[in-house]
Amino acid sequence: IGMITPASIRLVVPRVGAAGSSAGTIYALGTVGSLLGTFLPVIVLIPRIGVRNTFLSMAAVGLATGALGFTSLVRDTTTKVVPEAVETPIGERVTQ
């Protein structure tokens, strides 16, 4: 599980300069998902629909999320590999 976030960041980083913003977004989404996944079942779902149905509904949400992510990854054929960082003198612009 510890490799999911770094792998996700690698997939969404459009360029080296945007790595921090992309990493922050991924970690924020992961935190929100962890909070919802911890408290929603215990406080809302189990009392209303029971343990079995809560388990089945969470499994369905997980599978749907994974399928959505996989299909968007497969459809994206325009993904470009991020080039290695190039050192330049301060103030000089790099164009590619």
JSON list of C-alpha atoms in Angstrom, two decimals:
[
{"chain": "A", "resi": 1, "resn": "ILE", "atom": "CA", "xyz": [0.00, 0.00, 0.00]},
{"chain": "A", "resi": 2, "resn": "GLY", "atom": "CA", "xyz": [2.94, 2.31, 0.61]},
{"chain": "A", "resi": 3, "resn": "MET", "atom": "CA", "xyz": [3.72, 2.43, -3.13]},
{"chain": "A", "resi": 4, "resn": "ILE", "atom": "CA", "xyz": [0.28, 3.61, -4.24]},
{"chain": "A", "resi": 5, "resn": "THR", "atom": "CA", "xyz": [0.81, 7.29, -3.48]},
{"chain": "A", "resi": 6, "resn": "PRO", "atom": "CA", "xyz": [4.28, 7.63, -5.07]},
{"chain": "A", "resi": 7, "resn": "ALA", "atom": "CA", "xyz": [3.11, 5.70, -8.13]},
{"chain": "A", "resi": 8, "resn": "SER", "atom": "CA", "xyz": [0.03, 7.93, -8.39]},
{"chain": "A", "resi": 9, "resn": "ILE", "atom": "CA", "xyz": [2.15, 11.05, -8.15]},
{"chain": "A", "resi": 10, "resn": "ARG", "atom": "CA", "xyz": [4.40, 9.75, -10.93]},
{"chain": "A", "resi": 11, "resn": "LEU", "atom": "CA", "xyz": [1.36, 9.22, -13.15]},
{"chain": "A", "resi": 12, "resn": "VAL", "atom": "CA", "xyz": [-0.14, 12.68, -12.68]},
{"chain": "A", "resi": 13, "resn": "VAL", "atom": "CA", "xyz": [2.96, 14.91, -12.71]},
{"chain": "A", "resi": 14, "resn": "PRO", "atom": "CA", "xyz": [2.83, 16.88, -15.98]},
{"chain": "A", "resi": 15, "resn": "ARG", "atom": "CA", "xyz": [6.29, 18.43, -15.49]},
{"chain": "A", "resi": 16, "resn": "VAL", "atom": "CA", "xyz": [8.98, 18.52, -12.85]},
{"chain": "A", "resi": 17, "resn": "GLY", "atom": "CA", "xyz": [7.97, 21.96, -11.57]},
{"chain": "A", "resi": 18, "resn": "ALA", "atom": "CA", "xyz": [4.45, 20.75, -10.78]},
{"chain": "A", "resi": 19, "resn": "ALA", "atom": "CA", "xyz": [5.53, 17.77, -8.68]},
{"chain": "A", "resi": 20, "resn": "GLY", "atom": "CA", "xyz": [4.91, 19.51, -5.35]},
{"chain": "A", "resi": 21, "resn": "SER", "atom": "CA", "xyz": [1.40, 20.60, -6.23]},
{"chain": "A", "resi": 22, "resn": "SER", "atom": "CA", "xyz": [0.51, 17.19, -7.65]},
{"chain": "A", "resi": 23, "resn": "ALA", "atom": "CA", "xyz": [1.93, 15.40, -4.59]},
{"chain": "A", "resi": 24, "resn": "GLY", "atom": "CA", "xyz": [0.00, 17.68, -2.25]},
{"chain": "A", "resi": 25, "resn": "THR", "atom": "CA", "xyz": [-3.25, 17.01, -4.10]},
{"chain": "A", "resi": 26, "resn": "ILE", "atom": "CA", "xyz": [-2.71, 13.24, -4.07]},
{"chain": "A", "resi": 27, "resn": "TYR", "atom": "CA", "xyz": [-1.88, 13.20, -0.34]},
{"chain": "A", "resi": 28, "resn": "ALA", "atom": "CA", "xyz": [-4.89, 15.43, 0.44]},
{"chain": "A", "resi": 29, "resn": "LEU", "atom": "CA", "xyz": [-7.23, 13.12, -1.47]},
{"chain": "A", "resi": 30, "resn": "GLY", "atom": "CA", "xyz": [-5.74, 10.14, 0.32]},
{"chain": "A", "resi": 31, "resn": "THR", "atom": "CA", "xyz": [-6.30, 11.78, 3.69]},
{"chain": "A", "resi": 32, "resn": "VAL", "atom": "CA", "xyz": [-9.92, 12.65, 2.89]},
{"chain": "A", "resi": 33, "resn": "GLY", "atom": "CA", "xyz": [-10.50, 9.10, 1.65]},
{"chain": "A", "resi": 34, "resn": "SER", "atom": "CA", "xyz": [-8.99, 7.64, 4.81]},
{"chain": "A", "resi": 35, "resn": "LEU", "atom": "CA", "xyz": [-11.17, 9.81, 7.03]},
{"chain": "A", "resi": 36, "resn": "LEU", "atom": "CA", "xyz": [-14.33, 8.96, 5.12]},
{"chain": "A", "resi": 37, "resn": "GLY", "atom": "CA", "xyz": [-13.43, 5.28, 4.99]},
{"chain": "A", "resi": 38, "resn": "THR", "atom": "CA", "xyz": [-12.88, 5.23, 8.74]},
{"chain": "A", "resi": 39, "resn": "PHE", "atom": "CA", "xyz": [-15.85, 7.18, 10.04]},
{"chain": "A", "resi": 40, "resn": "LEU", "atom": "CA", "xyz": [-18.60, 6.77, 7.41]},
{"chain": "A", "resi": 41, "resn": "PRO", "atom": "CA", "xyz": [-19.02, 3.00, 7.84]},
{"chain": "A", "resi": 42, "resn": "VAL", "atom": "CA", "xyz": [-18.95, 3.08, 11.65]},
{"chain": "A", "resi": 43, "resn": "ILE", "atom": "CA", "xyz": [-21.14, 6.11, 12.23]},
{"chain": "A", "resi": 44, "resn": "VAL", "atom": "CA", "xyz": [-23.56, 5.96, 9.30]},
{"chain": "A", "resi": 45, "resn": "LEU", "atom": "CA", "xyz": [-23.57, 2.72, 7.32]},
{"chain": "A", "resi": 46, "resn": "ILE", "atom": "CA", "xyz": [-23.35, -0.07, 9.90]},
{"chain": "A", "resi": 47, "resn": "PRO", "atom": "CA", "xyz": [-26.21, 1.27, 12.05]},
{"chain": "A", "resi": 48, "resn": "ARG", "atom": "CA", "xyz": [-28.41, 1.77, 8.98]},
{"chain": "A", "resi": 49, "resn": "ILE", "atom": "CA", "xyz": [-27.67, -1.15, 6.63]},
{"chain": "A", "resi": 50, "resn": "GLY", "atom": "CA", "xyz": [-25.75, -3.65, 8.75]},
{"chain": "A", "resi": 51, "resn": "VAL", "atom": "CA", "xyz": [-22.24, -5.07, 8.66]},
{"chain": "A", "resi": 52, "resn": "ARG", "atom": "CA", "xyz": [-22.67, -7.35, 5.63]},
{"chain": "A", "resi": 53, "resn": "ASN", "atom": "CA", "xyz": [-24.21, -4.69, 3.39]},
{"chain": "A", "resi": 54, "resn": "THR", "atom": "CA", "xyz": [-21.65, -2.12, 4.55]},
{"chain": "A", "resi": 55, "resn": "PHE", "atom": "CA", "xyz": [-18.84, -4.50, 3.59]},
{"chain": "A", "resi": 56, "resn": "LEU", "atom": "CA", "xyz": [-20.41, -5.21, 0.19]},
{"chain": "A", "resi": 57, "resn": "SER", "atom": "CA", "xyz": [-21.06, -1.54, -0.54]},
{"chain": "A", "resi": 58, "resn": "MET", "atom": "CA", "xyz": [-17.48, -0.53, 0.40]},
{"chain": "A", "resi": 59, "resn": "ALA", "atom": "CA", "xyz": [-16.12, -3.35, -1.77]},
{"chain": "A", "resi": 60, "resn": "ALA", "atom": "CA", "xyz": [-18.24, -2.12, -4.67]},
{"chain": "A", "resi": 61, "resn": "VAL", "atom": "CA", "xyz": [-17.02, 1.47, -4.19]},
{"chain": "A", "resi": 62, "resn": "GLY", "atom": "CA", "xyz": [-13.40, 0.26, -4.12]},
{"chain": "A", "resi": 63, "resn": "LEU", "atom": "CA", "xyz": [-13.82, -1.83, -7.26]},
{"chain": "A", "resi": 64, "resn": "ALA", "atom": "CA", "xyz": [-15.59, 0.99, -9.09]},
{"chain": "A", "resi": 65, "resn": "THR", "atom": "CA", "xyz": [-12.89, 3.48, -8.13]},
{"chain": "A", "resi": 66, "resn": "GLY", "atom": "CA", "xyz": [-10.15, 1.11, -9.24]},
{"chain": "A", "resi": 67, "resn": "ALA", "atom": "CA", "xyz": [-11.91, 0.38, -12.54]},
{"chain": "A", "resi": 68, "resn": "LEU", "atom": "CA", "xyz": [-12.40, 4.09, -13.19]},
{"chain": "A", "resi": 69, "resn": "GLY", "atom": "CA", "xyz": [-8.75, 4.81, -12.50]},
{"chain": "A", "resi": 70, "resn": "PHE", "atom": "CA", "xyz": [-7.62, 1.89, -14.65]},
{"chain": "A", "resi": 71, "resn": "THR", "atom": "CA", "xyz": [-9.78, 2.86, -17.62]},
{"chain": "A", "resi": 72, "resn": "SER", "atom": "CA", "xyz": [-8.63, 6.48, -17.49]},
{"chain": "A", "resi": 73, "resn": "LEU", "atom": "CA", "xyz": [-5.03, 5.26, -17.36]},
{"chain": "A", "resi": 74, "resn": "VAL", "atom": "CA", "xyz": [-5.55, 2.96, -20.34]},
{"chain": "A", "resi": 75, "resn": "ARG", "atom": "CA", "xyz": [-7.38, 5.62, -22.38]},
{"chain": "A", "resi": 76, "resn": "ASP", "atom": "CA", "xyz": [-4.63, 8.21, -21.82]},
{"chain": "A", "resi": 77, "resn": "THR", "atom": "CA", "xyz": [-2.29, 7.49, -24.72]},
{"chain": "A", "resi": 78, "resn": "THR", "atom": "CA", "xyz": [-0.81, 10.99, -24.72]},
{"chain": "A", "resi": 79, "resn": "THR", "atom": "CA", "xyz": [1.12, 10.55, -21.48]},
{"chain": "A", "resi": 80, "resn": "LYS", "atom": "CA", "xyz": [4.58, 12.02, -21.83]},
{"chain": "A", "resi": 81, "resn": "VAL", "atom": "CA", "xyz": [7.57, 10.89, -19.85]},
{"chain": "A", "resi": 82, "resn": "VAL", "atom": "CA", "xyz": [8.88, 13.62, -17.57]},
{"chain": "A", "resi": 83, "resn": "PRO", "atom": "CA", "xyz": [12.44, 14.49, -18.66]},
{"chain": "A", "resi": 84, "resn": "GLU", "atom": "CA", "xyz": [15.24, 14.47, -16.15]},
{"chain": "A", "resi": 85, "resn": "ALA", "atom": "CA", "xyz": [15.96, 17.78, -14.45]},
{"chain": "A", "resi": 86, "resn": "VAL", "atom": "CA", "xyz": [18.58, 19.88, -16.21]},
{"chain": "A", "resi": 87, "resn": "GLU", "atom": "CA", "xyz": [20.78, 22.22, -14.23]},
{"chain": "A", "resi": 88, "resn": "THR", "atom": "CA", "xyz": [20.91, 25.73, -15.65]},
{"chain": "A", "resi": 89, "resn": "PRO", "atom": "CA", "xyz": [22.48, 28.96, -14.47]},
{"chain": "A", "resi": 90, "resn": "ILE", "atom": "CA", "xyz": [20.19, 31.12, -12.32]},
{"chain": "A", "resi": 91, "resn": "GLY", "atom": "CA", "xyz": [17.96, 33.30, -14.43]},
{"chain": "A", "resi": 92, "resn": "GLU", "atom": "CA", "xyz": [18.42, 31.35, -17.68]},
{"chain": "A", "resi": 93, "resn": "ARG", "atom": "CA", "xyz": [15.23, 30.01, -19.20]},
{"chain": "A", "resi": 94, "resn": "VAL", "atom": "CA", "xyz": [15.05, 26.44, -20.45]},
{"chain": "A", "resi": 95, "resn": "THR", "atom": "CA", "xyz": [12.83, 25.72, -23.45]},
{"chain": "A", "resi": 96, "resn": "GLN", "atom": "CA", "xyz": [11.96, 22.31, -24.74]}
]
